Amino acid sequence: MSTPSAPRTARDFARIELTRLILANARAQLAEVGPGELSVRQIARELGMASSAVYRYFPSRDHLITALLIECYDESGEAVEAAERAVPKAQLARRWGATAHALRDWALVNRHEYALLYGSPVPGYAAPQDTIGPAARVPAVFLGLVADAEERGVPLPSPHAPVPRKEKASLAPIADMVGRPIGDERLVRAMMTWPLLVGQISLELFGHLYRGVLDYDAHFAHLVDRAALDLGFR
Amino acid sequence: MSTPSAPRTARDFARIELTRLILANARAQLAEVGPGELSVRQIARELGMASSAVYRYFPSRDHLITALLIECYDESGEAVEAAERAVPKAQLARRWGATAHALRDWALVNRHEYALLYGSPVPGYAAPQDTIGPAARVPAVFLGLVADAEERGVPLPSPHAPVPRKEKASLAPIADMVGRPIGDERLVRAMMTWPLLVGQISLELFGHLYRGVLDYDAHFAHLVDRAALDLGFR
DNA sequence: CAGAACCGAGAGCGGTGCTCTCGTTTCGTT
DNA sequence: AACGAAACGAGAGCACCGCTCTCGGTTCTG
């Protein structure tokens, strides 16, 4: 919107360059302090400019955070997609494993960024529409895997629990979003695997329990294997 | 430590009363603003005292937050324990359902408090030892259920996946914490159910995905039913 | 070439956590 | 009963924060 699609003048170039610099510096700061402690003044200081000048590029701290949010969603999405892409398409279990481990690995390296994406929302802050696209990238990879399994007619292990009507209705929009046919039973299992994944990573990163007790690497790996089994990936 | 175990003087009474008042006010503020925006000055203002006076009772904002953390862990623990207690002991599935729904219900009513407990940690803040006891109350209820099922010899539905040695070693300290025998397969399933529960509630509350798409009530109920099945509770 | 648009710097507003000092009150001890 | 120590509340102040406004200078555009 405010950024010109094609930079024409020298000022345009300077503008997008400085925007990039500010964002990069914010990102660097995020590697150390966590989303809530992100300081516009600190960014300005680092860049050798007045804090007020930053507001020429981002109208508020929240806008900056939103940009950071999109960047991180895309970055994690890219990481997950790349990991999944590297595995032969026929090997569903390994593709799933690569996906899940890629997300966790990215989260471990980028703790505060993960907190920004999947932790408690910042202030009263409501994520604008621009973020939902990038936010869906990682789940999209996962749901794509499930759709592949469906397409291939991969059977699901027993027991098959009945899916109540309400749940079916609730899941219908999700199935539409994927755009490919997924059976109810399979979709339900997928919709249980996603919070399992995010929940486990969050519990580990936020250290809310089992700190120093659980071997997170081993447990996560086993958890992923179990999920693969449950989803019929192997 | 600093609080005398038995109030002896008038000043002691005033002290514990004011401490209670500050905490209560902080808690009330938490109902509206979220843990990161909690303001010591605002609390002082509300209580009609100088902000510096608050520091006579809590040496820092983090100490106040820690007290709040313990209070909320206990409150949610109490809510969950009460819900579980109200169900006849023999009905494992219903006890589990009551437990899970009680946690979600508490979280829905106390959003910021839930964020404090299970969201991203506040600043650089590391939760002190005092919190791990209260923090374990809710998981303890759940693990107690699992131990009951074990004691009763309730069978687990197939398939039983092998538990690798590393995972067994990782889980051993957890089993010790419970203090009652739980088989590996059962414990693994339990240790997958907990992040599932927290993950689902977090995803719902933090609105990271499926906002306005999913029927959270129906989905959560079904998810709990499935977990009950998986744990052999019915 | 003039006007408009944009820019960076600086001052300033109201807010924050926290510290220090000061005069007062209360407590435990002699 | 009196004294010293400890605790107390209030206020000023420090360094930080997000954000706004104004002002002089640059750059682009018609």
Coordinates of C-alpha atoms (C1' of nucleotides) in Angstrom, one line a residue:
Chain A
M1 CA 0.0 0.0 0.0
S2 CA 2.4 2.7 1.1
T3 CA 5.4 0.9 -0.3
P4 CA 5.6 1.6 -4.1
S5 CA 5.5 -1.5 -6.1
A6 CA 8.4 -0.4 -8.2
P7 CA 11.1 1.9 -6.7
R8 CA 11.5 4.8 -9.1
T9 CA 13.4 7.6 -7.4
A10 CA 16.5 7.5 -5.2
R11 CA 14.3 8.3 -2.2
D12 CA 12.2 5.2 -2.9
F13 CA 15.3 3.1 -2.8
A14 CA 16.4 4.7 0.4
R15 CA 13.0 4.2 1.9
I16 CA 12.7 0.5 1.2
E17 CA 16.3 0.0 2.2
L18 CA 15.8 1.7 5.6
T19 CA 12.5 -0.2 6.1
R20 CA 14.5 -3.3 5.5
L21 CA 17.2 -2.2 7.9
I22 CA 14.7 -1.3 10.7
L23 CA 13.0 -4.7 10.3
A24 CA 16.3 -6.5 10.3
N25 CA 17.4 -4.7 13.4
A26 CA 14.1 -5.4 15.1
R27 CA 14.6 -9.0 14.1
A28 CA 18.0 -9.1 15.6
Q29 CA 16.7 -7.6 18.8
L30 CA 14.1 -10.3 18.9
A31 CA 16.8 -12.8 19.1
E32 CA 17.6 -11.5 22.6
V33 CA 14.7 -9.9 24.3
G34 CA 11.3 -11.3 23.4
P35 CA 8.4 -9.7 21.6
G36 CA 7.1 -7.7 24.6
E37 CA 10.4 -6.0 25.3
L38 CA 11.0 -4.9 21.7
S39 CA 12.0 -1.2 21.8
V40 CA 11.6 1.3 19.0
R41 CA 14.0 3.6 20.7
Q42 CA 16.7 0.9 20.9
I43 CA 16.3 0.2 17.2
A44 CA 16.7 3.8 16.4
R45 CA 19.7 4.0 18.6
E46 CA 21.3 1.0 16.9
L47 CA 20.7 2.6 13.5
G48 CA 22.0 6.0 14.7
M49 CA 18.8 7.8 14.0
A50 CA 16.2 9.6 16.1
S51 CA 13.5 7.4 17.5
S52 CA 10.9 9.7 15.9
A53 CA 12.4 8.9 12.4
V54 CA 11.4 5.3 12.8
Y55 CA 7.8 6.3 12.8
R56 CA 8.1 7.6 9.2
Y57 CA 8.5 3.9 8.3
F58 CA 6.3 2.1 10.8
P59 CA 3.3 4.1 12.1
S60 CA 3.5 2.3 15.4
R61 CA 5.2 -0.4 17.4
D62 CA 2.4 -2.8 16.6
H63 CA 2.8 -2.3 12.9
L64 CA 6.4 -3.2 13.3
I65 CA 5.5 -6.3 15.2
T66 CA 3.0 -7.2 12.6
A67 CA 5.7 -7.0 9.9
L68 CA 7.9 -9.1 12.1
L69 CA 5.0 -11.6 12.6
I70 CA 4.6 -12.0 8.8
E71 CA 8.3 -12.3 8.3
C72 CA 8.6 -15.0 11.0
Y73 CA 5.6 -16.9 9.7
D74 CA 7.1 -16.9 6.3
E75 CA 10.5 -17.9 7.6
S76 CA 9.2 -20.8 9.6
G77 CA 6.9 -21.7 6.7
E78 CA 9.9 -21.7 4.3
A79 CA 12.0 -23.8 6.7
V80 CA 9.2 -26.4 7.1
E81 CA 8.4 -26.4 3.4
A82 CA 12.0 -26.9 2.5
A83 CA 12.4 -29.8 4.9
E84 CA 9.3 -31.5 3.6
R85 CA 10.3 -30.9 0.0
A86 CA 13.6 -32.6 0.5
V87 CA 11.9 -36.0 1.2
P88 CA 10.7 -38.2 -1.7
K89 CA 7.0 -37.6 -2.2
A90 CA 6.1 -41.3 -1.7
Q91 CA 7.5 -41.5 1.8
L92 CA 4.7 -40.0 3.9
A93 CA 6.1 -40.9 7.3
R94 CA 9.5 -39.3 6.5
R95 CA 7.8 -36.2 5.0
W96 CA 5.8 -35.8 8.2
G97 CA 8.8 -36.4 10.4
A98 CA 10.8 -33.8 8.4
T99 CA 7.9 -31.3 8.8
A100 CA 7.4 -31.7 12.5
H101 CA 11.1 -31.7 13.3
A102 CA 11.7 -28.7 11.1
L103 CA 9.1 -26.7 13.0
R104 CA 10.6 -27.7 16.4
D105 CA 14.2 -27.0 15.2
W106 CA 13.2 -23.6 13.9
A107 CA 11.4 -22.9 17.2
L108 CA 14.5 -24.0 19.2
V109 CA 16.8 -21.7 17.3
N110 CA 14.3 -18.8 17.2
R111 CA 12.7 -19.0 20.6
H112 CA 11.3 -15.5 20.8
E113 CA 10.1 -15.6 17.3
Y114 CA 8.2 -18.8 18.1
A115 CA 6.8 -17.1 21.1
L116 CA 5.7 -14.3 18.9
L117 CA 3.9 -16.7 16.5
Y118 CA 2.4 -19.3 18.9
G119 CA 2.7 -17.7 22.4
S120 CA 0.3 -15.4 24.1
P121 CA -0.6 -12.5 21.9
V122 CA 1.2 -9.2 22.7
P123 CA -0.9 -6.4 24.1
G124 CA -4.6 -6.0 23.1
Y125 CA -3.2 -6.5 19.7
A126 CA -5.3 -8.3 17.1
A127 CA -3.4 -9.8 14.2
P128 CA -4.6 -8.1 11.0
Q129 CA -5.7 -10.0 7.9
D130 CA -2.2 -9.8 6.2
T131 CA -0.9 -12.4 8.7
I132 CA -3.4 -15.2 8.1
G133 CA -1.9 -16.1 4.7
P134 CA 1.7 -16.6 6.0
A135 CA 0.3 -18.1 9.2
A136 CA -1.3 -20.9 7.3
R137 CA 1.8 -22.0 5.5
V138 CA 3.0 -24.5 8.1
P139 CA -0.5 -26.0 8.7
A140 CA -0.9 -26.1 5.0
V141 CA 2.1 -28.3 4.6
F142 CA 0.8 -30.7 7.2
L143 CA -2.7 -30.8 5.8
G144 CA -1.2 -31.3 2.4
L145 CA 0.4 -34.5 3.7
V146 CA -2.9 -35.7 5.1
A147 CA -4.6 -35.0 1.7
D148 CA -1.9 -36.9 0.0
A149 CA -2.5 -39.9 2.3
E150 CA -6.2 -39.6 1.5
E151 CA -5.6 -39.4 -2.2
R152 CA -3.4 -42.5 -2.0
G153 CA -6.1 -44.3 0.0
V154 CA -3.7 -45.0 2.8
P155 CA -5.7 -46.8 5.5
L156 CA -6.0 -45.5 9.0
P157 CA -5.3 -47.8 11.9
S158 CA -8.2 -48.8 14.2
P159 CA -10.1 -47.9 16.2
H160 CA -12.3 -45.6 14.2
A161 CA -14.4 -43.5 16.5
P162 CA -17.7 -42.2 15.2
V163 CA -17.5 -38.5 14.3
P164 CA -20.5 -36.6 15.7
R165 CA -22.6 -34.4 13.4
K166 CA -21.5 -31.2 15.2
E167 CA -17.9 -32.0 14.8
K168 CA -18.4 -32.8 11.1
A169 CA -20.1 -29.5 10.6
S170 CA -17.2 -27.8 12.5
L171 CA -14.6 -29.5 10.3
A172 CA -16.3 -28.8 7.0
P173 CA -14.8 -25.3 6.6
I174 CA -11.4 -26.6 7.3
A175 CA -11.7 -29.3 4.6
D176 CA -12.8 -26.5 2.3
M177 CA -9.7 -24.5 3.1
V178 CA -7.5 -27.4 2.0
G179 CA -9.4 -27.7 -1.2
R180 CA -8.8 -31.5 -1.5
P181 CA -11.0 -34.3 -0.2
I182 CA -10.2 -35.6 3.3
G183 CA -12.3 -38.2 5.1
D184 CA -13.8 -37.2 8.4
E185 CA -11.9 -39.7 10.4
R186 CA -8.6 -38.6 8.9
L187 CA -9.4 -35.0 9.2
V188 CA -10.2 -35.4 12.9
R189 CA -7.0 -37.1 13.5
A190 CA -5.1 -34.4 11.7
M191 CA -6.9 -31.7 13.7
M192 CA -5.7 -33.5 16.9
T193 CA -2.1 -33.7 15.7
W194 CA -1.7 -30.0 15.1
P195 CA -2.4 -28.9 18.7
L196 CA -0.3 -31.9 19.9
L197 CA 2.6 -30.6 17.9
V198 CA 2.3 -27.0 18.9
G199 CA 1.4 -27.9 22.5
Q200 CA 4.5 -30.0 22.9
I201 CA 6.8 -27.5 21.4
S202 CA 5.3 -24.7 23.5
L203 CA 5.5 -26.8 26.7
E204 CA 9.2 -27.4 26.0
L205 CA 10.1 -23.9 25.0
F206 CA 8.1 -22.1 27.6
G207 CA 9.4 -24.5 30.2
H208 CA 6.2 -24.8 32.0
L209 CA 6.8 -28.3 33.2
Y210 CA 9.3 -31.1 33.3
R211 CA 12.1 -28.7 33.0
G212 CA 15.3 -30.6 33.4
V213 CA 13.4 -33.8 33.8
L214 CA 12.3 -34.9 30.4
D215 CA 14.6 -35.7 27.5
Y216 CA 12.8 -33.4 25.0
D217 CA 14.6 -34.7 22.0
A218 CA 13.7 -38.3 22.6
H219 CA 10.2 -37.6 23.7
F220 CA 9.5 -35.3 20.7
A221 CA 10.8 -37.9 18.3
H222 CA 8.7 -40.6 19.8
L223 CA 5.7 -38.4 19.8
V224 CA 6.2 -37.7 16.1
D225 CA 6.5 -41.4 15.4
R226 CA 3.3 -42.1 17.2
A227 CA 1.5 -39.4 15.3
A228 CA 2.7 -40.9 12.1
L229 CA 1.3 -44.2 13.1
D230 CA -2.0 -42.7 14.0
L231 CA -2.3 -40.9 10.7
G232 CA -1.5 -44.0 8.8
F233 CA 1.7 -42.6 7.4
R234 CA 3.5 -45.9 8.0
Chain B
M1 CA 10.1 -16.3 55.1
S2 CA 9.5 -12.6 55.4
T3 CA 5.9 -13.2 56.2
P4 CA 5.6 -14.2 59.8
S5 CA 3.8 -17.5 60.2
A6 CA 1.5 -16.2 62.9
P7 CA 0.6 -12.5 63.0
R8 CA 1.4 -11.2 66.4
T9 CA 1.3 -7.4 66.3
A10 CA -1.2 -5.0 64.7
R11 CA 1.4 -4.2 62.1
D12 CA 1.7 -7.8 61.1
F13 CA -2.1 -7.9 60.6
A14 CA -1.9 -4.7 58.5
R15 CA 0.9 -6.1 56.5
I16 CA -0.7 -9.4 55.5
E17 CA -3.9 -7.5 54.8
L18 CA -2.2 -5.0 52.5
T19 CA -0.3 -7.8 50.8
R20 CA -3.6 -9.5 50.2
L21 CA -5.1 -6.2 48.9
I22 CA -2.2 -5.6 46.5
L23 CA -2.4 -9.1 45.2
A24 CA -6.2 -8.9 44.8
N25 CA -5.9 -5.7 42.9
A26 CA -3.2 -7.1 40.7
R27 CA -5.4 -10.0 40.0
A28 CA -8.3 -7.7 39.2
Q29 CA -6.1 -5.8 36.8
L30 CA -5.1 -9.1 35.2
A31 CA -8.7 -9.6 34.3
E32 CA -8.4 -6.8 31.8
V33 CA -4.8 -6.2 30.6
G34 CA -2.7 -9.2 30.4
P35 CA 0.4 -10.1 32.4
G36 CA 2.9 -8.0 30.4
E37 CA 0.9 -4.8 31.0
L38 CA 0.5 -5.2 34.7
S39 CA 1.4 -1.9 36.3
V40 CA 2.6 -1.5 39.8
R41 CA 1.8 2.2 39.7
Q42 CA -1.7 1.5 38.6
I43 CA -2.2 -0.9 41.6
A44 CA -0.8 1.8 43.9
R45 CA -3.1 4.4 42.4
E46 CA -6.1 2.1 42.8
L47 CA -5.2 1.5 46.4
G48 CA -4.6 5.2 47.0
M49 CA -1.0 4.8 48.0
A50 CA 2.4 5.9 46.6
S51 CA 3.9 3.5 44.1
S52 CA 7.0 3.2 46.2
A53 CA 5.0 1.9 49.1
V54 CA 4.1 -1.2 47.1
Y55 CA 7.7 -2.1 47.1
R56 CA 7.6 -2.6 50.8
Y57 CA 5.5 -5.7 50.1
F58 CA 6.8 -7.0 46.8
P59 CA 10.5 -6.2 46.1
S60 CA 9.8 -6.1 42.4
R61 CA 7.2 -6.5 39.8
D62 CA 8.5 -10.0 39.0
H63 CA 7.9 -11.1 42.6
L64 CA 4.4 -9.8 42.4
I65 CA 3.9 -11.8 39.1
T66 CA 5.3 -14.8 40.8
A67 CA 2.8 -14.5 43.6
L68 CA 0.1 -14.1 41.0
L69 CA 1.5 -17.2 39.2
I70 CA 1.2 -19.3 42.3
E71 CA -2.3 -18.0 43.0
C72 CA -3.5 -18.8 39.5
Y73 CA -1.9 -22.2 39.5
D74 CA -3.7 -23.0 42.7
E75 CA -6.9 -21.6 41.5
S76 CA -7.0 -23.5 38.3
G77 CA -5.8 -26.6 40.2
E78 CA -8.6 -26.2 42.7
A79 CA -11.1 -25.8 39.9
V80 CA -9.9 -28.9 38.1
E81 CA -9.7 -30.9 41.3
A82 CA -13.2 -30.0 42.4
A83 CA -14.6 -30.9 39.0
E84 CA -12.9 -34.2 39.0
R85 CA -13.9 -34.9 42.6
A86 CA -17.6 -34.4 41.8
V87 CA -17.6 -37.5 39.6
P88 CA -17.9 -41.0 41.0
K89 CA -14.5 -42.6 41.2
A90 CA -15.4 -45.6 39.1
Q91 CA -16.3 -43.5 36.0
L92 CA -12.9 -42.9 34.5
A93 CA -14.1 -41.4 31.3
R94 CA -16.4 -38.9 33.0
R95 CA -13.7 -38.0 35.5
W96 CA -11.3 -37.3 32.6
G97 CA -14.0 -35.3 30.8
A98 CA -14.6 -33.2 33.9
T99 CA -10.9 -32.6 34.3
A100 CA -10.3 -31.5 30.8
H101 CA -13.4 -29.3 30.5
A102 CA -12.8 -27.7 33.8
L103 CA -9.4 -26.6 32.7
R104 CA -10.7 -25.2 29.4
D105 CA -13.6 -23.5 31.2
W106 CA -11.3 -21.9 33.7
A107 CA -9.1 -20.8 30.9
L108 CA -12.0 -19.2 28.9
V109 CA -13.1 -17.3 32.0
N110 CA -9.5 -16.3 33.0
R111 CA -7.8 -15.7 29.7
H112 CA -5.0 -13.5 30.9
E113 CA -4.4 -15.8 33.8
Y114 CA -4.2 -18.8 31.5
A115 CA -1.7 -16.8 29.3
L116 CA 0.3 -16.2 32.5
L117 CA 0.4 -19.9 33.3
Y118 CA 0.7 -21.5 29.9
G119 CA 1.7 -18.7 27.5
S120 CA 5.1 -17.3 26.7
P121 CA 7.0 -16.5 29.8
V122 CA 7.1 -12.8 30.7
P123 CA 10.5 -11.0 30.4
G124 CA 13.7 -12.9 30.9
Y125 CA 11.9 -14.2 34.0
A126 CA 12.6 -17.7 35.3
A127 CA 9.8 -19.2 37.5
P128 CA 11.3 -19.9 40.9
Q129 CA 11.0 -23.2 42.7
D130 CA 7.9 -22.0 44.7
T131 CA 5.8 -22.3 41.6
I132 CA 6.5 -25.9 40.6
G133 CA 4.4 -27.4 43.3
P134 CA 1.2 -25.5 42.5
A135 CA 2.0 -25.9 38.8
A136 CA 1.9 -29.6 39.1
R137 CA -1.6 -29.8 40.5
V138 CA -3.5 -30.0 37.3
P139 CA -1.1 -32.5 35.7
A140 CA -1.2 -34.4 38.9
V141 CA -5.0 -34.8 38.7
F142 CA -4.7 -36.1 35.2
L143 CA -1.8 -38.5 35.9
G144 CA -3.8 -39.7 39.0
L145 CA -6.5 -40.7 36.6
V146 CA -4.1 -42.6 34.5
A147 CA -2.6 -44.3 37.6
D148 CA -6.2 -45.3 38.6
A149 CA -6.7 -46.9 35.2
E150 CA -3.4 -48.8 35.6
E151 CA -4.4 -50.0 39.0
R152 CA -7.7 -51.2 37.7
G153 CA -6.0 -53.0 34.9
V154 CA -8.1 -51.1 32.3
P155 CA -6.9 -52.3 28.9
L156 CA -5.5 -49.9 26.3
P157 CA -6.9 -50.1 22.8
S158 CA -4.6 -51.2 20.0
P159 CA -2.3 -50.5 18.4
H160 CA 0.5 -50.7 21.0
A161 CA 3.6 -49.1 19.5
P162 CA 6.9 -50.2 20.9
V163 CA 8.5 -47.7 23.3
P164 CA 12.1 -47.1 22.5
R165 CA 14.7 -47.3 25.3
K166 CA 15.5 -43.6 25.2
E167 CA 11.9 -42.7 25.6
K168 CA 11.6 -45.2 28.5
A169 CA 14.5 -43.6 30.2
S170 CA 13.1 -40.2 29.6
L171 CA 9.7 -41.1 31.1
A172 CA 11.1 -42.9 34.2
P173 CA 11.5 -39.6 36.3
I174 CA 7.9 -38.7 35.4
A175 CA 6.6 -42.1 36.6
D176 CA 8.6 -41.5 39.8
M177 CA 7.0 -38.2 40.3
V178 CA 3.6 -39.8 40.2
G179 CA 4.7 -42.4 42.8
R180 CA 2.3 -45.0 41.5
P181 CA 3.1 -47.7 38.8
I182 CA 2.1 -46.8 35.3
G183 CA 3.0 -49.0 32.3
D184 CA 5.2 -47.5 29.6
E185 CA 2.5 -47.6 26.9
R186 CA 0.0 -46.0 29.1
L187 CA 2.4 -43.3 30.3
V188 CA 3.4 -42.5 26.7
R189 CA -0.2 -42.0 25.8
A190 CA -0.7 -39.8 28.9
M191 CA 2.3 -37.7 28.0
M192 CA 0.8 -37.1 24.6
T193 CA -2.5 -36.2 25.9
W194 CA -1.2 -33.4 28.1
P195 CA 0.3 -31.3 25.3
L196 CA -2.7 -32.0 23.2
L197 CA -4.9 -30.5 25.9
V198 CA -2.8 -27.5 26.5
G199 CA -2.1 -27.0 22.8
Q200 CA -5.7 -27.0 21.9
I201 CA -6.7 -24.6 24.6
S202 CA -3.8 -22.3 23.7
L203 CA -4.6 -22.4 20.0
E204 CA -8.2 -21.5 20.8
L205 CA -7.4 -18.8 23.3
F206 CA -4.5 -17.2 21.5
G207 CA -6.5 -17.3 18.3
H208 CA -3.6 -18.3 16.2
L209 CA -5.6 -20.2 13.7
Y210 CA -9.2 -21.1 12.7
R211 CA -10.5 -18.0 14.3
G212 CA -14.2 -17.8 13.6
V213 CA -14.0 -21.0 11.5
L214 CA -13.9 -23.8 14.0
D215 CA -16.7 -24.6 16.5
Y216 CA -14.3 -24.8 19.5
D217 CA -16.9 -26.2 21.9
A218 CA -17.7 -29.1 19.7
H219 CA -14.2 -29.7 18.6
F220 CA -12.8 -29.7 22.1
A221 CA -15.5 -32.1 23.3
H222 CA -14.8 -34.5 20.6
L223 CA -11.1 -34.2 21.2
V224 CA -11.6 -35.1 24.8
D225 CA -13.7 -38.1 23.9
R226 CA -11.1 -39.3 21.6
A227 CA -8.4 -38.9 24.2
A228 CA -10.6 -40.9 26.6
L229 CA -10.8 -43.7 24.1
D230 CA -7.1 -43.7 23.5
L231 CA -6.4 -43.8 27.2
G232 CA -8.8 -46.7 27.7
F233 CA -11.1 -44.7 29.9
R234 CA -14.1 -46.1 28.2
Chain C
dC1 C1' 11.4 26.8 -10.9
dA2 C1' 8.0 26.8 -7.5
dG3 C1' 5.1 24.1 -4.6
dA4 C1' 4.3 20.0 -2.5
dA5 C1' 5.7 16.0 -0.4
dC6 C1' 8.9 13.8 2.4
dC7 C1' 12.5 13.5 5.5
dG8 C1' 15.5 13.5 10.2
dA9 C1' 16.2 15.8 14.5
dG10 C1' 14.9 17.5 18.7
dA11 C1' 11.8 18.6 22.4
dG12 C1' 8.2 17.2 24.9
dC13 C1' 4.0 14.4 27.0
dG14 C1' 2.5 10.9 29.9
dG15 C1' 3.6 6.5 31.2
dT16 C1' 6.6 2.7 33.3
dG17 C1' 9.8 0.1 37.1
dC18 C1' 12.6 1.2 40.6
dT19 C1' 15.7 3.8 44.1
dC20 C1' 16.7 6.9 47.7
dT21 C1' 15.7 10.0 51.3
dC22 C1' 12.9 11.8 54.7
dG23 C1' 9.9 12.2 58.7
dT24 C1' 6.7 9.3 61.3
dT25 C1' 5.0 5.4 63.5
dT26 C1' 5.3 1.1 65.7
dC27 C1' 7.7 -2.7 67.9
dG28 C1' 10.9 -5.3 71.0
dT29 C1' 14.1 -4.7 74.8
dT30 C1' 15.9 -2.9 78.7
Chain D
dA1 C1' 8.4 3.9 80.9
dA2 C1' 12.0 5.1 77.7
dC3 C1' 15.1 4.2 74.0
dG4 C1' 16.9 2.3 69.8
dA5 C1' 15.8 -0.4 65.9
dA6 C1' 12.9 -1.6 62.5
dA7 C1' 9.2 -0.9 59.4
dC8 C1' 6.3 2.4 57.1
dG9 C1' 4.2 5.9 53.5
dA10 C1' 5.2 9.8 50.7
dG11 C1' 7.6 12.2 47.5
dA12 C1' 11.2 13.3 44.4
dG13 C1' 14.0 11.6 41.0
dC14 C1' 16.4 8.5 37.4
dA15 C1' 16.3 6.1 33.2
dC16 C1' 13.5 4.1 30.1
dC17 C1' 9.3 3.5 27.1
dG18 C1' 5.7 4.7 22.9
dC19 C1' 4.3 8.4 20.5
dT20 C1' 3.4 13.4 18.8
dC21 C1' 4.5 17.8 17.2
dT22 C1' 7.2 21.2 15.2
dC23 C1' 10.9 22.8 12.5
dG24 C1' 14.4 23.3 9.0
dG25 C1' 16.3 21.0 5.0
dT26 C1' 16.1 17.9 1.0
dT27 C1' 13.9 15.8 -2.9
dC28 C1' 10.6 14.9 -6.1
dT29 C1' 6.9 16.6 -9.4
dG30 C1' 4.0 19.4 -12.2

